[in-house]
Amino acid sequence: MRIGILGGSFDPIHNGHVYMAKMAKEKCKLDKVIIVPAGHSPNKDESKMVTGDDRSTMCKYAVENINGIEISDIEVLSDSRSYTYITIKNMYDKYPQDELFFIMGADSIDYFEKWKNPEIIAKYSDIIVINRDEYTNEYLEKKIEYLNTIFPVNVFVVECPKIDISSTTIRSLFMNKEYEEAKKFLNDKVFEYIINQNLY
């Protein structure tokens, strides 16, 4: 199988995230995409995030009726810090006969060499870069060439229309009680869960 892996805080998961997973699956002919909510992220202040269980539940609601997209709690259930290279290696151990593709935004590939052990990510998975009108193809080609001077990496670029929304903006909408505006960007069950649990 060809398996895509999409990680993130998903605080909350929104329609842009789901669209990104769908585009990667369709354009790169993946058999499935696994969405991985971050556990103990080294780059985020956990005190400002809702719990891993809440974020995982929202992710499950967001994709429960979408064929070929599923959720893994591999990071949420771990007591250690969540690093992508560890998650990818764990996924490789779980799916040793399959092809893995790590999905990221073009903004992430721009500083990929500064991630923790990016060469391990590139060793066990190919990279799918979702370019949402952020960078020219020429710029990305040069970036990929540069990365290959540091460590071998196989990158596929998928062009994707930009959806102008972020989890940060959605949280602000809830905090300002602009519920109808926030609802536009969320799965209905995710929206209801946020309201019922008073997450933001």
Tab-separated table of C-alpha atoms in Angstrom:
chain	number	residue	atom	x	y	z
A	1	MET	CA	0.000	0.000	0.000
A	2	ARG	CA	0.896	3.650	-0.445
A	3	ILE	CA	0.267	5.357	2.900
A	4	GLY	CA	0.297	9.101	3.539
A	5	ILE	CA	1.029	10.489	7.008
A	6	LEU	CA	-0.184	13.950	7.986
A	7	GLY	CA	0.850	15.253	11.384
A	8	GLY	CA	-0.040	18.426	13.249
A	9	SER	CA	-1.493	19.916	16.394
A	10	PHE	CA	-5.025	19.986	14.912
A	11	ASP	CA	-6.166	22.418	17.600
A	12	PRO	CA	-8.758	22.216	16.110
A	13	ILE	CA	-8.700	20.235	12.863
A	14	HIS	CA	-10.443	22.246	10.145
A	15	ASN	CA	-11.639	21.775	6.568
A	16	GLY	CA	-8.283	22.941	5.208
A	17	HIS	CA	-6.497	20.075	6.925
A	18	VAL	CA	-8.974	17.544	5.558
A	19	TYR	CA	-8.747	19.020	2.059
A	20	MET	CA	-4.964	18.760	2.248
A	21	ALA	CA	-5.228	15.058	3.100
A	22	LYS	CA	-7.713	14.478	0.265
A	23	MET	CA	-5.533	16.278	-2.281
A	24	ALA	CA	-2.445	14.296	-1.292
A	25	LYS	CA	-4.404	11.036	-1.483
A	26	GLU	CA	-5.869	11.841	-4.892
A	27	LYS	CA	-2.862	13.422	-6.611
A	28	CYS	CA	-0.300	10.897	-5.330
A	29	LYS	CA	-2.607	7.884	-5.650
A	30	LEU	CA	-2.337	6.940	-1.992
A	31	ASP	CA	-4.321	4.009	-0.657
A	32	LYS	CA	-4.935	5.821	2.602
A	33	VAL	CA	-3.879	8.826	4.659
A	34	ILE	CA	-3.247	8.565	8.392
A	35	ILE	CA	-3.741	11.784	10.355
A	36	VAL	CA	-1.526	11.924	13.451
A	37	PRO	CA	-2.424	14.490	16.148
A	38	ALA	CA	0.691	15.640	17.999
A	39	GLY	CA	1.295	14.412	21.515
A	40	HIS	CA	3.905	16.275	23.540
A	41	SER	CA	5.075	18.680	20.870
A	42	PRO	CA	8.565	20.199	21.324
A	43	ASN	CA	7.482	23.332	19.449
A	44	LYS	CA	4.210	24.153	21.228
A	45	ASP	CA	3.250	25.323	24.695
A	46	GLU	CA	1.016	22.482	25.826
A	47	SER	CA	-0.578	24.633	28.514
A	48	LYS	CA	-2.198	26.631	25.697
A	49	MET	CA	-3.488	23.575	23.847
A	50	VAL	CA	-6.539	21.427	24.452
A	51	THR	CA	-5.743	17.847	25.471
A	52	GLY	CA	-4.481	15.223	23.079
A	53	ASP	CA	-7.655	13.225	23.696
A	54	ASP	CA	-9.819	16.183	22.669
A	55	ARG	CA	-7.768	16.847	19.547
A	56	SER	CA	-7.836	13.168	18.619
A	57	THR	CA	-11.615	13.021	19.102
A	58	MET	CA	-12.075	16.056	16.854
A	59	CYS	CA	-9.890	14.457	14.194
A	60	LYS	CA	-11.939	11.259	14.317
A	61	TYR	CA	-15.168	13.207	13.897
A	62	ALA	CA	-13.685	15.194	10.999
A	63	VAL	CA	-12.873	12.121	8.901
A	64	GLU	CA	-15.296	9.446	10.142
A	65	ASN	CA	-17.268	9.445	6.863
A	66	ILE	CA	-14.301	9.812	4.511
A	67	ASN	CA	-13.092	6.631	2.892
A	68	GLY	CA	-9.336	6.113	3.066
A	69	ILE	CA	-8.546	8.649	5.787
A	70	GLU	CA	-8.023	7.485	9.367
A	71	ILE	CA	-6.545	8.650	12.667
A	72	SER	CA	-3.600	7.311	14.644
A	73	ASP	CA	-3.072	8.091	18.335
A	74	ILE	CA	0.552	6.939	18.185
A	75	GLU	CA	1.779	10.332	19.452
A	76	VAL	CA	-1.120	11.164	21.774
A	77	LEU	CA	-0.668	7.882	23.663
A	78	SER	CA	3.101	8.277	24.000
A	79	ASP	CA	4.624	9.715	27.163
A	80	SER	CA	7.701	11.009	25.316
A	81	ARG	CA	8.074	14.119	23.187
A	82	SER	CA	6.612	13.907	19.693
A	83	TYR	CA	9.237	14.134	16.999
A	84	THR	CA	8.307	13.431	13.398
A	85	TYR	CA	11.367	11.275	12.780
A	86	ILE	CA	10.325	8.937	15.637
A	87	THR	CA	6.741	8.736	14.386
A	88	ILE	CA	7.869	7.958	10.833
A	89	LYS	CA	10.250	5.239	12.050
A	90	ASN	CA	7.458	3.740	14.178
A	91	MET	CA	5.124	3.815	11.181
A	92	TYR	CA	7.794	2.148	9.061
A	93	ASP	CA	8.130	-0.612	11.662
A	94	LYS	CA	4.345	-1.046	11.627
A	95	TYR	CA	4.058	-1.040	7.820
A	96	PRO	CA	7.400	-2.505	6.644
A	97	GLN	CA	6.009	-3.733	3.321
A	98	ASP	CA	4.315	-0.468	2.398
A	99	GLU	CA	5.432	2.841	0.892
A	100	LEU	CA	5.219	5.785	3.305
A	101	PHE	CA	4.689	9.404	2.268
A	102	PHE	CA	5.019	12.207	4.799
A	103	ILE	CA	2.708	15.121	3.930
A	104	MET	CA	3.729	18.686	4.731
A	105	GLY	CA	3.003	22.237	3.644
A	106	ALA	CA	5.422	24.113	1.400
A	107	ASP	CA	6.266	26.402	4.321
A	108	SER	CA	7.635	23.352	6.170
A	109	ILE	CA	9.857	22.091	3.346
A	110	ASP	CA	11.388	25.584	3.293
A	111	TYR	CA	13.168	24.841	6.588
A	112	PHE	CA	13.035	21.037	6.572
A	113	GLU	CA	16.800	20.711	7.008
A	114	LYS	CA	16.436	22.416	10.423
A	115	TRP	CA	13.997	19.809	11.748
A	116	LYS	CA	15.254	17.213	14.199
A	117	ASN	CA	16.858	14.369	12.227
A	118	PRO	CA	15.176	15.151	8.877
A	119	GLU	CA	17.433	12.610	7.161
A	120	ILE	CA	15.655	9.837	9.092
A	121	ILE	CA	12.262	11.095	7.890
A	122	ALA	CA	13.583	11.107	4.316
A	123	LYS	CA	15.099	7.639	4.743
A	124	TYR	CA	11.841	5.957	5.716
A	125	SER	CA	9.350	8.027	3.699
A	126	ASP	CA	9.005	10.084	0.571
A	127	ILE	CA	7.813	13.657	1.056
A	128	ILE	CA	4.613	15.146	-0.362
A	129	VAL	CA	4.671	18.935	-0.337
A	130	ILE	CA	1.321	20.699	-0.569
A	131	ASN	CA	1.976	24.047	-2.263
A	132	ARG	CA	-0.911	26.440	-1.630
A	133	ASP	CA	0.240	29.254	-3.939
A	134	GLU	CA	3.014	30.015	-1.435
A	135	TYR	CA	6.107	29.334	-3.539
A	136	THR	CA	6.963	29.146	-7.231
A	137	ASN	CA	7.811	25.765	-8.707
A	138	GLU	CA	11.268	27.098	-9.530
A	139	TYR	CA	11.883	27.998	-5.887
A	140	LEU	CA	10.732	24.580	-4.667
A	141	GLU	CA	12.871	22.793	-7.268
A	142	LYS	CA	15.943	24.683	-6.040
A	143	LYS	CA	15.039	23.911	-2.440
A	144	ILE	CA	14.707	20.207	-3.194
A	145	GLU	CA	18.036	20.235	-5.050
A	146	TYR	CA	19.651	21.895	-2.036
A	147	LEU	CA	18.186	19.325	0.373
A	148	ASN	CA	19.620	16.553	-1.774
A	149	THR	CA	23.101	17.965	-1.285
A	150	ILE	CA	22.651	17.334	2.472
A	151	PHE	CA	20.813	13.975	2.487
A	152	PRO	CA	18.838	11.914	-0.060
A	153	VAL	CA	15.204	12.995	-0.192
A	154	ASN	CA	12.437	12.194	-2.669
A	155	VAL	CA	9.856	14.985	-2.904
A	156	PHE	CA	6.560	15.220	-4.766
A	157	VAL	CA	4.951	18.669	-5.083
A	158	VAL	CA	1.145	18.885	-5.171
A	159	GLU	CA	-0.439	22.179	-6.177
A	160	CYS	CA	-3.445	22.978	-4.005
A	161	PRO	CA	-5.762	26.007	-3.901
A	162	LYS	CA	-5.148	28.050	-0.783
A	163	ILE	CA	-7.794	27.901	1.923
A	164	ASP	CA	-7.350	31.055	3.931
A	165	ILE	CA	-7.984	29.752	7.423
A	166	SER	CA	-5.933	28.577	10.375
A	167	SER	CA	-6.562	26.868	13.687
A	168	THR	CA	-5.349	30.039	15.425
A	169	THR	CA	-8.027	32.092	13.669
A	170	ILE	CA	-10.711	29.535	14.500
A	171	ARG	CA	-9.780	29.568	18.189
A	172	SER	CA	-10.030	33.369	18.148
A	173	LEU	CA	-13.475	33.189	16.571
A	174	PHE	CA	-14.684	30.913	19.379
A	175	MET	CA	-13.127	33.124	22.048
A	176	ASN	CA	-14.947	36.109	20.527
A	177	LYS	CA	-18.167	34.072	20.374
A	178	GLU	CA	-18.285	34.360	16.561
A	179	TYR	CA	-19.667	30.855	16.347
A	180	GLU	CA	-21.376	31.045	12.952
A	181	GLU	CA	-18.163	32.294	11.349
A	182	ALA	CA	-16.126	29.500	12.963
A	183	LYS	CA	-18.661	26.891	11.903
A	184	LYS	CA	-17.954	27.589	8.214
A	185	PHE	CA	-14.511	26.047	8.504
A	186	LEU	CA	-15.344	22.970	10.574
A	187	ASN	CA	-17.029	19.606	10.277
A	188	ASP	CA	-20.437	19.866	11.998
A	189	LYS	CA	-19.599	17.241	14.639
A	190	VAL	CA	-16.267	18.938	15.360
A	191	PHE	CA	-18.099	22.231	15.854
A	192	GLU	CA	-20.631	20.626	18.186
A	193	TYR	CA	-17.883	18.916	20.177
A	194	ILE	CA	-16.047	22.219	20.682
A	195	ILE	CA	-19.248	23.890	21.869
A	196	ASN	CA	-20.316	21.023	24.127
A	197	GLN	CA	-16.861	20.674	25.716
A	198	ASN	CA	-16.315	24.434	25.858
A	199	LEU	CA	-12.806	23.891	24.455
A	200	TYR	CA	-12.039	27.451	23.460
